[in-house]
Amino acid sequence: MMSECKECQKNPVIILSESQKLCKSHFLKYFEGKVIKTIKKYGLIEKKDRLAVAVSGGKDSIATLHIINQFLKPQKREVIAILVDEGIKGYREKTIKDAQAFCKKEQIPLIITSFKDEFGKTLDQIVKSQSKKKGQEKMNACAYCGVFRRVLLNNAAKELGITKIATGHNLDDEAQSILMNQLKVNWKRSAGLGPISGINVQKTAQRIKPLYFLPEKEVATYAYLMKFGVKFTQCPYSHESFRGDVRDMINGLEEKHPGSKHSIVNSLMNLLPILKEKYKEGKFGYCKICHEPSSKEICNSCQLIERLNLNDKIRTKKELNKSIKKSRLKKTKSRK
Amino acid sequence: MKVYLERENKNLNLRIKEIKVDSLLEQLKINKSTVLVVRNDELVAGSIILKDKDEIRILSVISGG
């Protein structure tokens, strides 16, 4: 078997799932080309959009931020990085440093918002207080982390006039979500997947996923070759999650049957128009407590705030939004 | 051959003269879609032959939640 790049005679750095070998320079060209193709094919970025990237400081979000910044620069458009600090000791501090260093180097404004500032407790503190409660079924950390992260991202986006938030979701993440939804018979949730997702209601920034068709290994390869200086670290709570089990299962399948991840995602792409039609958004109401758009009388975030007894720790979301506006605008200005 | 497993923070000293990257991963029971293999600071694909003097680092690509 020949062991050289399919485009030149150099040593390959990766074998793609279609068995194609690529050297460093041809891989970088292939990777960036695939991201730009996804952006253009699915209309992820339009002229009227003001873009933010939700960054964690990990390889996926930093790769997304880098490519979007390169894409927007020639158009003289700016991208803003938004980082949610959940307060996970021994994990998030390191990735925040990586994100700060990267944004400083690429001169991208970085806004940091935290659970502690906005809900009164870090994720670690919430988890700890949960384990002390008797008679209440313990929820895993990912369940409320995801909801609160979404709220903070939406708040920041609203205050900054962001119309779309790009996330670092890759092909592996999406294949896992699809299978998780299927195992929970939750087709409604799958209807919200795809390269452009999120409820398109007034005031809420849509989510876009430029890395949608790129496997995690390829994103890691890109981050390594580009010398982003990010570490491939795993959240300490991830072992609690259903996602971790599904990830192992899909990686096992991919090893025996290469191309399985692409097949799972492509099968959803075929079904997506039908699912979107079946579950198209009806009339959206507003949460009785925080007055944010919600399909329920009380939104998930307010239900969790109640359940976790965060009520006495936080200000009302209206008060919160006012203070965010002031502090965020200050931070953005100072970084220019 | 010196092999460093980054996630486990473990060093291995293997008595192997030469071996293909994918075969090494198979021998170590590591799923190839979950790691990058670095030889003397250079990323190498699964088809590359490693020699006994090479210093190998195996990096896990799984990150985040």
mmCIF file of C-alpha atoms in Angstrom:
data_model
loop_
_atom_site.group_PDB
_atom_site.id
_atom_site.type_symbol
_atom_site.label_atom_id
_atom_site.label_comp_id
_atom_site.label_asym_id
_atom_site.label_seq_id
_atom_site.Cartn_x
_atom_site.Cartn_y
_atom_site.Cartn_z
ATOM 1 C CA MET A 1 0.000 0.000 0.000
ATOM 2 C CA MET A 2 1.378 3.392 -0.974
ATOM 3 C CA SER A 3 1.981 5.600 2.011
ATOM 4 C CA GLU A 4 1.981 9.098 0.641
ATOM 5 C CA CYS A 5 -0.331 12.076 0.312
ATOM 6 C CA LYS A 6 -2.898 11.582 -2.453
ATOM 7 C CA GLU A 7 -2.008 15.020 -3.866
ATOM 8 C CA CYS A 8 1.807 14.945 -3.583
ATOM 9 C CA GLN A 9 4.624 12.639 -2.458
ATOM 10 C CA LYS A 10 4.922 13.917 1.101
ATOM 11 C CA ASN A 11 4.311 11.870 4.248
ATOM 12 C CA PRO A 12 0.639 11.891 5.244
ATOM 13 C CA VAL A 13 -0.460 13.301 8.629
ATOM 14 C CA ILE A 14 -3.909 11.737 8.469
ATOM 15 C CA ILE A 15 -6.018 9.137 6.694
ATOM 16 C CA LEU A 16 -9.555 10.450 6.177
ATOM 17 C CA SER A 17 -12.452 8.078 6.670
ATOM 18 C CA GLU A 18 -12.673 7.671 2.877
ATOM 19 C CA SER A 19 -9.133 6.167 3.077
ATOM 20 C CA GLN A 20 -7.563 9.253 1.529
ATOM 21 C CA LYS A 21 -4.125 10.149 2.843
ATOM 22 C CA LEU A 22 -3.184 13.815 3.128
ATOM 23 C CA CYS A 23 0.017 15.656 4.037
ATOM 24 C CA LYS A 24 -0.002 18.733 6.284
ATOM 25 C CA SER A 25 -0.539 21.400 3.637
ATOM 26 C CA HIS A 26 -3.168 19.441 1.680
ATOM 27 C CA PHE A 27 -5.008 18.551 4.882
ATOM 28 C CA LEU A 28 -5.179 22.213 5.986
ATOM 29 C CA LYS A 29 -6.500 23.161 2.546
ATOM 30 C CA TYR A 30 -9.072 20.335 2.626
ATOM 31 C CA PHE A 31 -10.217 21.210 6.184
ATOM 32 C CA GLU A 32 -10.676 24.945 5.644
ATOM 33 C CA GLY A 33 -12.306 24.288 2.270
ATOM 34 C CA LYS A 34 -14.848 21.964 3.868
ATOM 35 C CA VAL A 35 -15.756 24.523 6.550
ATOM 36 C CA ILE A 36 -16.207 27.316 3.984
ATOM 37 C CA LYS A 37 -18.275 24.965 1.793
ATOM 38 C CA THR A 38 -20.582 24.233 4.761
ATOM 39 C CA ILE A 39 -20.917 27.955 5.532
ATOM 40 C CA LYS A 40 -21.847 28.748 1.930
ATOM 41 C CA LYS A 41 -24.014 25.704 1.147
ATOM 42 C CA TYR A 42 -26.235 26.113 4.212
ATOM 43 C CA GLY A 43 -26.198 29.932 4.305
ATOM 44 C CA LEU A 44 -24.694 29.969 7.792
ATOM 45 C CA ILE A 45 -23.372 33.515 7.465
ATOM 46 C CA GLU A 46 -25.300 36.212 5.664
ATOM 47 C CA LYS A 47 -24.332 39.808 4.962
ATOM 48 C CA LYS A 48 -26.724 41.209 7.561
ATOM 49 C CA ASP A 49 -25.408 38.954 10.345
ATOM 50 C CA ARG A 50 -23.412 40.071 13.354
ATOM 51 C CA LEU A 51 -21.383 37.050 14.441
ATOM 52 C CA ALA A 52 -20.216 35.671 17.756
ATOM 53 C CA VAL A 53 -18.462 32.396 18.477
ATOM 54 C CA ALA A 54 -19.199 30.550 21.713
ATOM 55 C CA VAL A 55 -15.707 29.629 22.873
ATOM 56 C CA SER A 56 -14.560 27.294 25.601
ATOM 57 C CA GLY A 57 -10.862 27.531 24.837
ATOM 58 C CA GLY A 58 -10.889 23.993 23.456
ATOM 59 C CA LYS A 59 -9.820 22.854 19.995
ATOM 60 C CA ASP A 60 -13.279 22.893 18.378
ATOM 61 C CA SER A 61 -14.328 26.405 19.347
ATOM 62 C CA ILE A 62 -10.867 27.881 18.714
ATOM 63 C CA ALA A 63 -10.749 26.307 15.232
ATOM 64 C CA THR A 64 -14.238 27.705 14.541
ATOM 65 C CA LEU A 65 -13.227 31.162 15.778
ATOM 66 C CA HIS A 66 -10.048 31.164 13.686
ATOM 67 C CA ILE A 67 -11.775 30.178 10.440
ATOM 68 C CA ILE A 68 -14.726 32.561 10.915
ATOM 69 C CA ASN A 69 -12.325 35.407 11.703
ATOM 70 C CA GLN A 70 -10.376 34.626 8.509
ATOM 71 C CA PHE A 71 -13.648 34.440 6.552
ATOM 72 C CA LEU A 72 -14.935 37.806 7.824
ATOM 73 C CA LYS A 73 -11.655 39.774 7.737
ATOM 74 C CA PRO A 74 -11.617 40.460 3.968
ATOM 75 C CA GLN A 75 -15.203 41.740 4.317
ATOM 76 C CA LYS A 76 -13.999 44.071 7.099
ATOM 77 C CA ARG A 77 -16.462 42.440 9.504
ATOM 78 C CA GLU A 78 -15.806 41.614 13.130
ATOM 79 C CA VAL A 79 -16.435 38.479 15.156
ATOM 80 C CA ILE A 80 -16.797 38.472 18.951
ATOM 81 C CA ALA A 81 -15.882 35.550 21.200
ATOM 82 C CA ILE A 82 -18.209 34.795 24.125
ATOM 83 C CA LEU A 83 -16.998 32.463 26.874
ATOM 84 C CA VAL A 84 -19.228 31.059 29.597
ATOM 85 C CA ASP A 85 -17.273 30.278 32.760
ATOM 86 C CA GLU A 86 -19.352 27.632 34.554
ATOM 87 C CA GLY A 87 -16.894 27.444 37.440
ATOM 88 C CA ILE A 88 -15.387 23.962 37.091
ATOM 89 C CA LYS A 89 -12.252 23.849 39.194
ATOM 90 C CA GLY A 90 -9.133 22.358 37.632
ATOM 91 C CA TYR A 91 -10.643 22.442 34.140
ATOM 92 C CA ARG A 92 -12.169 25.730 33.064
ATOM 93 C CA GLU A 93 -9.378 28.002 34.409
ATOM 94 C CA LYS A 94 -6.933 26.399 31.962
ATOM 95 C CA THR A 95 -9.197 26.664 28.926
ATOM 96 C CA ILE A 96 -10.006 30.312 29.779
ATOM 97 C CA LYS A 97 -6.274 31.080 29.694
ATOM 98 C CA ASP A 98 -5.993 29.376 26.285
ATOM 99 C CA ALA A 99 -8.970 31.377 24.950
ATOM 100 C CA GLN A 100 -7.559 34.662 26.296
ATOM 101 C CA ALA A 101 -4.140 34.004 24.761
ATOM 102 C CA PHE A 102 -5.668 33.078 21.399
ATOM 103 C CA CYS A 103 -8.016 36.088 21.268
ATOM 104 C CA LYS A 104 -5.199 38.435 22.246
ATOM 105 C CA LYS A 105 -3.000 37.032 19.471
ATOM 106 C CA GLU A 106 -5.734 37.284 16.836
ATOM 107 C CA GLN A 107 -7.082 40.596 18.222
ATOM 108 C CA ILE A 108 -10.591 39.287 18.727
ATOM 109 C CA PRO A 109 -12.757 40.844 21.475
ATOM 110 C CA LEU A 110 -13.507 38.273 24.175
ATOM 111 C CA ILE A 111 -16.475 38.571 26.545
ATOM 112 C CA ILE A 112 -16.506 36.350 29.632
ATOM 113 C CA THR A 113 -19.730 35.692 31.490
ATOM 114 C CA SER A 114 -20.004 33.363 34.490
ATOM 115 C CA PHE A 115 -22.468 31.242 36.457
ATOM 116 C CA LYS A 116 -21.074 32.740 39.653
ATOM 117 C CA ASP A 117 -21.739 36.338 38.602
ATOM 118 C CA GLU A 118 -25.118 35.683 37.101
ATOM 119 C CA PHE A 119 -26.623 32.838 39.142
ATOM 120 C CA GLY A 120 -24.701 33.397 42.378
ATOM 121 C CA LYS A 121 -23.040 29.960 42.375
ATOM 122 C CA THR A 122 -20.445 28.104 40.330
ATOM 123 C CA LEU A 123 -21.343 24.768 38.719
ATOM 124 C CA ASP A 124 -19.163 23.021 41.329
ATOM 125 C CA GLN A 125 -21.135 24.723 44.119
ATOM 126 C CA ILE A 126 -24.464 23.772 42.534
ATOM 127 C CA VAL A 127 -23.358 20.131 42.212
ATOM 128 C CA LYS A 128 -22.163 20.101 45.820
ATOM 129 C CA SER A 129 -25.369 21.615 47.169
ATOM 130 C CA GLN A 130 -27.407 19.098 45.147
ATOM 131 C CA SER A 131 -25.656 16.108 46.648
ATOM 132 C CA LYS A 132 -26.606 17.319 50.136
ATOM 133 C CA LYS A 133 -30.317 17.464 49.391
ATOM 134 C CA LYS A 134 -32.363 14.582 50.658
ATOM 135 C CA GLY A 135 -35.480 13.279 48.976
ATOM 136 C CA GLN A 136 -34.704 14.947 45.644
ATOM 137 C CA GLU A 137 -33.480 12.913 42.726
ATOM 138 C CA LYS A 138 -29.981 14.068 41.772
ATOM 139 C CA MET A 139 -29.727 15.491 38.250
ATOM 140 C CA ASN A 140 -26.446 15.125 36.436
ATOM 141 C CA ALA A 141 -24.390 18.302 36.050
ATOM 142 C CA CYS A 142 -24.726 18.387 32.242
ATOM 143 C CA ALA A 143 -28.519 18.734 32.515
ATOM 144 C CA TYR A 144 -28.442 22.155 34.163
ATOM 145 C CA CYS A 145 -25.074 23.246 32.793
ATOM 146 C CA GLY A 146 -26.465 23.106 29.233
ATOM 147 C CA VAL A 147 -29.585 25.114 30.094
ATOM 148 C CA PHE A 148 -27.697 27.824 32.005
ATOM 149 C CA ARG A 149 -24.992 28.097 29.353
ATOM 150 C CA ARG A 150 -27.693 28.683 26.750
ATOM 151 C CA VAL A 151 -29.276 31.433 28.851
ATOM 152 C CA LEU A 152 -25.965 33.232 29.365
ATOM 153 C CA LEU A 153 -25.042 32.962 25.684
ATOM 154 C CA ASN A 154 -28.455 34.301 24.655
ATOM 155 C CA ASN A 155 -28.223 37.187 27.137
ATOM 156 C CA ALA A 156 -24.749 38.154 25.937
ATOM 157 C CA ALA A 157 -25.787 37.858 22.283
ATOM 158 C CA LYS A 158 -28.820 40.028 22.849
ATOM 159 C CA GLU A 159 -26.842 42.770 24.519
ATOM 160 C CA LEU A 160 -24.191 42.749 21.812
ATOM 161 C CA GLY A 161 -26.689 42.713 18.934
ATOM 162 C CA ILE A 162 -25.518 39.288 17.767
ATOM 163 C CA THR A 163 -27.748 37.572 15.188
ATOM 164 C CA LYS A 164 -25.869 34.259 14.959
ATOM 165 C CA ILE A 165 -23.714 32.321 17.407
ATOM 166 C CA ALA A 166 -21.275 29.828 15.905
ATOM 167 C CA THR A 167 -20.433 26.822 18.046
ATOM 168 C CA GLY A 168 -17.621 24.268 17.714
ATOM 169 C CA HIS A 169 -19.940 21.261 17.315
ATOM 170 C CA ASN A 170 -18.263 18.699 15.073
ATOM 171 C CA LEU A 171 -19.462 15.569 13.242
ATOM 172 C CA ASP A 172 -18.888 13.375 16.313
ATOM 173 C CA ASP A 173 -20.949 15.679 18.556
ATOM 174 C CA GLU A 174 -23.783 15.693 16.065
ATOM 175 C CA ALA A 175 -23.745 11.909 15.507
ATOM 176 C CA GLN A 176 -23.909 11.494 19.305
ATOM 177 C CA SER A 177 -26.848 13.918 19.621
ATOM 178 C CA ILE A 178 -28.759 12.144 16.848
ATOM 179 C CA LEU A 179 -28.310 8.720 18.442
ATOM 180 C CA MET A 180 -29.053 10.016 21.948
ATOM 181 C CA ASN A 181 -32.319 11.533 20.717
ATOM 182 C CA GLN A 182 -33.205 8.311 18.959
ATOM 183 C CA LEU A 183 -32.498 6.222 22.038
ATOM 184 C CA LYS A 184 -34.766 8.565 23.996
ATOM 185 C CA VAL A 185 -37.384 8.640 21.180
ATOM 186 C CA ASN A 186 -37.053 12.404 21.017
ATOM 187 C CA TRP A 187 -37.521 13.277 17.346
ATOM 188 C CA LYS A 188 -38.628 16.787 18.241
ATOM 189 C CA ARG A 189 -35.158 17.522 19.564
ATOM 190 C CA SER A 190 -33.549 16.061 16.419
ATOM 191 C CA ALA A 191 -35.687 18.451 14.354
ATOM 192 C CA GLY A 192 -33.626 21.259 15.932
ATOM 193 C CA LEU A 193 -30.306 19.745 14.815
ATOM 194 C CA GLY A 194 -28.501 20.412 11.532
ATOM 195 C CA PRO A 195 -25.778 22.902 10.539
ATOM 196 C CA ILE A 196 -28.103 25.797 11.396
ATOM 197 C CA SER A 197 -30.302 25.301 14.374
ATOM 198 C CA GLY A 198 -31.984 27.048 17.219
ATOM 199 C CA ILE A 199 -35.416 28.445 17.484
ATOM 200 C CA ASN A 200 -35.764 31.311 15.108
ATOM 201 C CA VAL A 201 -37.876 33.505 17.331
ATOM 202 C CA GLN A 202 -37.526 37.197 17.739
ATOM 203 C CA LYS A 203 -34.645 38.261 19.969
ATOM 204 C CA THR A 204 -32.864 34.875 19.979
ATOM 205 C CA ALA A 205 -29.606 34.417 18.055
ATOM 206 C CA GLN A 206 -29.545 31.323 15.838
ATOM 207 C CA ARG A 207 -26.830 28.710 16.338
ATOM 208 C CA ILE A 208 -24.596 27.747 13.429
ATOM 209 C CA LYS A 209 -22.147 24.833 13.287
ATOM 210 C CA PRO A 210 -19.409 25.397 10.662
ATOM 211 C CA LEU A 211 -17.549 22.181 11.709
ATOM 212 C CA TYR A 212 -20.699 20.106 11.181
ATOM 213 C CA PHE A 213 -19.203 17.658 8.659
ATOM 214 C CA LEU A 214 -15.737 17.352 10.237
ATOM 215 C CA PRO A 215 -14.935 14.468 12.610
ATOM 216 C CA GLU A 216 -13.382 15.231 15.993
ATOM 217 C CA LYS A 217 -10.083 13.652 14.939
ATOM 218 C CA GLU A 218 -9.812 15.988 11.954
ATOM 219 C CA VAL A 219 -10.545 19.034 14.142
ATOM 220 C CA ALA A 220 -7.842 17.913 16.592
ATOM 221 C CA THR A 221 -5.437 17.408 13.681
ATOM 222 C CA TYR A 222 -6.190 20.940 12.445
ATOM 223 C CA ALA A 223 -5.715 22.466 15.923
ATOM 224 C CA TYR A 224 -2.408 20.584 16.352
ATOM 225 C CA LEU A 225 -1.021 21.555 12.944
ATOM 226 C CA MET A 226 -2.092 25.189 13.342
ATOM 227 C CA LYS A 227 -0.271 25.285 16.699
ATOM 228 C CA PHE A 228 -3.259 26.873 18.484
ATOM 229 C CA GLY A 229 -1.674 25.806 21.752
ATOM 230 C CA VAL A 230 -4.923 24.388 23.139
ATOM 231 C CA LYS A 231 -5.059 21.250 25.237
ATOM 232 C CA PHE A 232 -7.401 18.369 24.475
ATOM 233 C CA THR A 233 -8.922 18.185 27.947
ATOM 234 C CA GLN A 234 -12.167 16.599 28.996
ATOM 235 C CA CYS A 235 -14.722 18.114 31.368
ATOM 236 C CA PRO A 236 -14.556 16.281 34.724
ATOM 237 C CA TYR A 237 -18.363 15.908 34.709
ATOM 238 C CA SER A 238 -18.446 14.236 31.286
ATOM 239 C CA HIS A 239 -18.187 10.739 32.774
ATOM 240 C CA GLU A 240 -21.648 11.281 34.295
ATOM 241 C CA SER A 241 -23.228 11.864 30.937
ATOM 242 C CA PHE A 242 -25.214 9.628 28.634
ATOM 243 C CA ARG A 243 -23.236 11.288 25.827
ATOM 244 C CA GLY A 244 -20.007 9.627 26.999
ATOM 245 C CA ASP A 245 -21.522 6.150 26.610
ATOM 246 C CA VAL A 246 -22.954 6.977 23.188
ATOM 247 C CA ARG A 247 -19.578 8.423 22.135
ATOM 248 C CA ASP A 248 -17.802 5.165 23.025
ATOM 249 C CA MET A 249 -20.408 3.162 21.157
ATOM 250 C CA ILE A 250 -20.098 5.273 17.978
ATOM 251 C CA ASN A 251 -16.276 5.242 18.122
ATOM 252 C CA GLY A 252 -16.438 1.440 18.362
ATOM 253 C CA LEU A 253 -18.690 1.338 15.300
ATOM 254 C CA GLU A 254 -16.413 3.693 13.356
ATOM 255 C CA GLU A 255 -13.380 1.502 14.086
ATOM 256 C CA LYS A 256 -15.093 -1.586 12.661
ATOM 257 C CA HIS A 257 -17.132 0.145 9.978
ATOM 258 C CA PRO A 258 -15.353 3.338 8.818
ATOM 259 C CA GLY A 259 -17.782 6.014 7.674
ATOM 260 C CA SER A 260 -20.428 5.224 10.309
ATOM 261 C CA LYS A 261 -20.295 8.729 11.809
ATOM 262 C CA HIS A 262 -20.864 10.343 8.419
ATOM 263 C CA SER A 263 -23.713 7.901 7.736
ATOM 264 C CA ILE A 264 -25.498 8.757 10.999
ATOM 265 C CA VAL A 265 -25.287 12.495 10.251
ATOM 266 C CA ASN A 266 -26.205 12.079 6.574
ATOM 267 C CA SER A 267 -29.255 10.024 7.498
ATOM 268 C CA LEU A 268 -30.453 12.891 9.696
ATOM 269 C CA MET A 269 -29.770 15.384 6.902
ATOM 270 C CA ASN A 270 -32.096 13.336 4.667
ATOM 271 C CA LEU A 271 -34.801 13.280 7.317
ATOM 272 C CA LEU A 272 -34.401 16.871 8.500
ATOM 273 C CA PRO A 273 -36.866 18.563 6.080
ATOM 274 C CA ILE A 274 -39.578 16.071 7.139
ATOM 275 C CA LEU A 275 -38.788 16.510 10.847
ATOM 276 C CA LYS A 276 -38.723 20.310 10.569
ATOM 277 C CA GLU A 277 -42.113 20.254 8.852
ATOM 278 C CA LYS A 278 -43.594 17.895 11.448
ATOM 279 C CA TYR A 279 -42.297 19.842 14.405
ATOM 280 C CA LYS A 280 -42.358 23.349 12.994
ATOM 281 C CA GLU A 281 -42.580 25.914 15.724
ATOM 282 C CA GLY A 282 -46.049 26.883 16.683
ATOM 283 C CA LYS A 283 -46.767 30.114 18.419
ATOM 284 C CA PHE A 284 -44.094 30.951 20.919
ATOM 285 C CA GLY A 285 -45.153 32.293 24.239
ATOM 286 C CA TYR A 286 -43.124 33.972 26.926
ATOM 287 C CA CYS A 287 -42.026 32.592 30.273
ATOM 288 C CA LYS A 288 -44.257 33.832 33.092
ATOM 289 C CA ILE A 289 -41.252 34.537 35.308
ATOM 290 C CA CYS A 290 -38.471 35.935 33.130
ATOM 291 C CA HIS A 291 -40.538 36.972 30.065
ATOM 292 C CA GLU A 292 -38.051 35.340 27.670
ATOM 293 C CA PRO A 293 -39.396 33.342 24.662
ATOM 294 C CA SER A 294 -40.436 29.847 25.750
ATOM 295 C CA SER A 295 -42.637 27.016 24.521
ATOM 296 C CA LYS A 296 -43.646 26.356 28.132
ATOM 297 C CA GLU A 297 -45.445 28.504 30.691
ATOM 298 C CA ILE A 298 -42.256 28.559 32.771
ATOM 299 C CA CYS A 299 -38.997 28.152 30.840
ATOM 300 C CA ASN A 300 -36.438 25.401 31.602
ATOM 301 C CA SER A 301 -34.013 27.881 33.096
ATOM 302 C CA CYS A 302 -36.548 29.321 35.576
ATOM 303 C CA GLN A 303 -37.694 25.788 36.499
ATOM 304 C CA LEU A 304 -34.091 24.827 37.287
ATOM 305 C CA ILE A 305 -33.427 28.053 39.210
ATOM 306 C CA GLU A 306 -36.431 27.158 41.374
ATOM 307 C CA ARG A 307 -35.388 23.537 41.784
ATOM 308 C CA LEU A 308 -31.793 24.414 42.665
ATOM 309 C CA ASN A 309 -32.863 27.178 45.062
ATOM 310 C CA LEU A 310 -30.908 29.823 43.198
ATOM 311 C CA ASN A 311 -33.749 32.313 43.607
ATOM 312 C CA ASP A 312 -32.194 34.092 46.543
ATOM 313 C CA LYS A 313 -28.851 34.274 44.783
ATOM 314 C CA ILE A 314 -29.838 35.904 41.546
ATOM 315 C CA ARG A 315 -31.341 39.121 40.493
ATOM 316 C CA THR A 316 -34.333 39.036 38.191
ATOM 317 C CA LYS A 317 -33.331 38.508 34.596
ATOM 318 C CA LYS A 318 -34.469 42.057 33.768
ATOM 319 C CA GLU A 319 -32.066 43.494 36.340
ATOM 320 C CA LEU A 320 -29.429 41.084 35.111
ATOM 321 C CA ASN A 321 -29.776 42.166 31.501
ATOM 322 C CA LYS A 322 -29.370 45.817 32.434
ATOM 323 C CA SER A 323 -26.144 45.141 34.303
ATOM 324 C CA ILE A 324 -24.820 42.848 31.560
ATOM 325 C CA LYS A 325 -25.378 45.576 29.011
ATOM 326 C CA LYS A 326 -23.270 48.034 30.974
ATOM 327 C CA SER A 327 -20.415 45.686 31.828
ATOM 328 C CA ARG A 328 -20.260 43.973 28.433
ATOM 329 C CA LEU A 329 -20.108 47.157 26.462
ATOM 330 C CA LYS A 330 -17.307 48.324 28.722
ATOM 331 C CA LYS A 331 -15.345 45.083 28.220
ATOM 332 C CA THR A 332 -15.750 45.157 24.433
ATOM 333 C CA LYS A 333 -14.579 48.740 24.222
ATOM 334 C CA SER A 334 -11.504 48.161 26.345
ATOM 335 C CA ARG A 335 -10.364 45.308 24.155
ATOM 336 C CA LYS A 336 -10.432 47.236 20.916
ATOM 337 C CA MET B 1 10.398 2.141 21.213
ATOM 338 C CA LYS B 2 9.338 4.790 23.738
ATOM 339 C CA VAL B 3 5.627 5.476 23.783
ATOM 340 C CA TYR B 4 3.967 8.122 25.941
ATOM 341 C CA LEU B 5 0.218 7.901 26.542
ATOM 342 C CA GLU B 6 -0.795 11.471 27.319
ATOM 343 C CA ARG B 7 -4.268 10.905 28.794
ATOM 344 C CA GLU B 8 -3.054 8.221 31.200
ATOM 345 C CA ASN B 9 0.260 10.066 31.757
ATOM 346 C CA LYS B 10 1.982 6.737 31.230
ATOM 347 C CA ASN B 11 5.330 5.849 29.604
ATOM 348 C CA LEU B 12 5.816 2.519 27.819
ATOM 349 C CA ASN B 13 9.035 0.983 26.602
ATOM 350 C CA LEU B 14 8.160 -1.477 23.849
ATOM 351 C CA ARG B 15 10.456 -4.055 22.273
ATOM 352 C CA ILE B 16 9.447 -3.491 18.687
ATOM 353 C CA LYS B 17 11.778 -3.088 15.723
ATOM 354 C CA GLU B 18 9.272 -1.521 13.421
ATOM 355 C CA ILE B 19 5.522 -1.254 13.290
ATOM 356 C CA LYS B 20 2.795 0.582 11.381
ATOM 357 C CA VAL B 21 1.004 3.305 13.410
ATOM 358 C CA ASP B 22 -2.388 1.583 13.057
ATOM 359 C CA SER B 23 -0.917 -1.772 14.166
ATOM 360 C CA LEU B 24 0.654 -0.148 17.221
ATOM 361 C CA LEU B 25 -2.737 1.310 18.185
ATOM 362 C CA GLU B 26 -4.371 -2.055 17.636
ATOM 363 C CA GLN B 27 -1.769 -3.714 19.848
ATOM 364 C CA LEU B 28 -2.368 -1.124 22.578
ATOM 365 C CA LYS B 29 -6.152 -1.558 22.122
ATOM 366 C CA ILE B 30 -6.601 2.133 21.298
ATOM 367 C CA ASN B 31 -9.387 3.221 18.940
ATOM 368 C CA LYS B 32 -7.709 5.107 16.077
ATOM 369 C CA SER B 33 -10.483 7.684 15.702
ATOM 370 C CA THR B 34 -9.869 8.872 19.277
ATOM 371 C CA VAL B 35 -6.150 9.728 19.106
ATOM 372 C CA LEU B 36 -3.406 11.575 17.259
ATOM 373 C CA VAL B 37 0.005 9.943 16.978
ATOM 374 C CA VAL B 38 3.061 12.175 17.125
ATOM 375 C CA ARG B 39 6.552 10.936 16.180
ATOM 376 C CA ASN B 40 9.412 13.160 17.248
ATOM 377 C CA ASP B 41 7.003 16.131 17.327
ATOM 378 C CA GLU B 42 5.577 15.381 13.894
ATOM 379 C CA LEU B 43 2.031 14.172 13.342
ATOM 380 C CA VAL B 44 1.894 10.831 11.505
ATOM 381 C CA ALA B 45 -0.929 8.987 9.713
ATOM 382 C CA GLY B 46 -1.937 5.392 10.444
ATOM 383 C CA SER B 47 -0.034 4.060 7.416
ATOM 384 C CA ILE B 48 3.395 5.330 8.551
ATOM 385 C CA ILE B 49 6.004 2.812 9.740
ATOM 386 C CA LEU B 50 7.551 3.587 13.126
ATOM 387 C CA LYS B 51 11.105 2.499 14.018
ATOM 388 C CA ASP B 52 12.525 1.362 17.357
ATOM 389 C CA LYS B 53 14.437 4.632 17.934
ATOM 390 C CA ASP B 54 11.318 6.781 17.472
ATOM 391 C CA GLU B 55 9.776 8.648 20.379
ATOM 392 C CA ILE B 56 6.040 8.398 20.150
ATOM 393 C CA ARG B 57 3.321 10.434 21.878
ATOM 394 C CA ILE B 58 -0.296 9.351 21.714
ATOM 395 C CA LEU B 59 -2.712 12.238 22.304
ATOM 396 C CA SER B 60 -6.403 11.712 23.002
ATOM 397 C CA VAL B 61 -8.568 13.954 20.798
ATOM 398 C CA ILE B 62 -11.665 13.752 22.966
ATOM 399 C CA SER B 63 -12.283 17.030 24.714
ATOM 400 C CA GLY B 64 -15.127 19.048 26.140
ATOM 401 C CA GLY B 65 -18.295 17.610 27.639
#
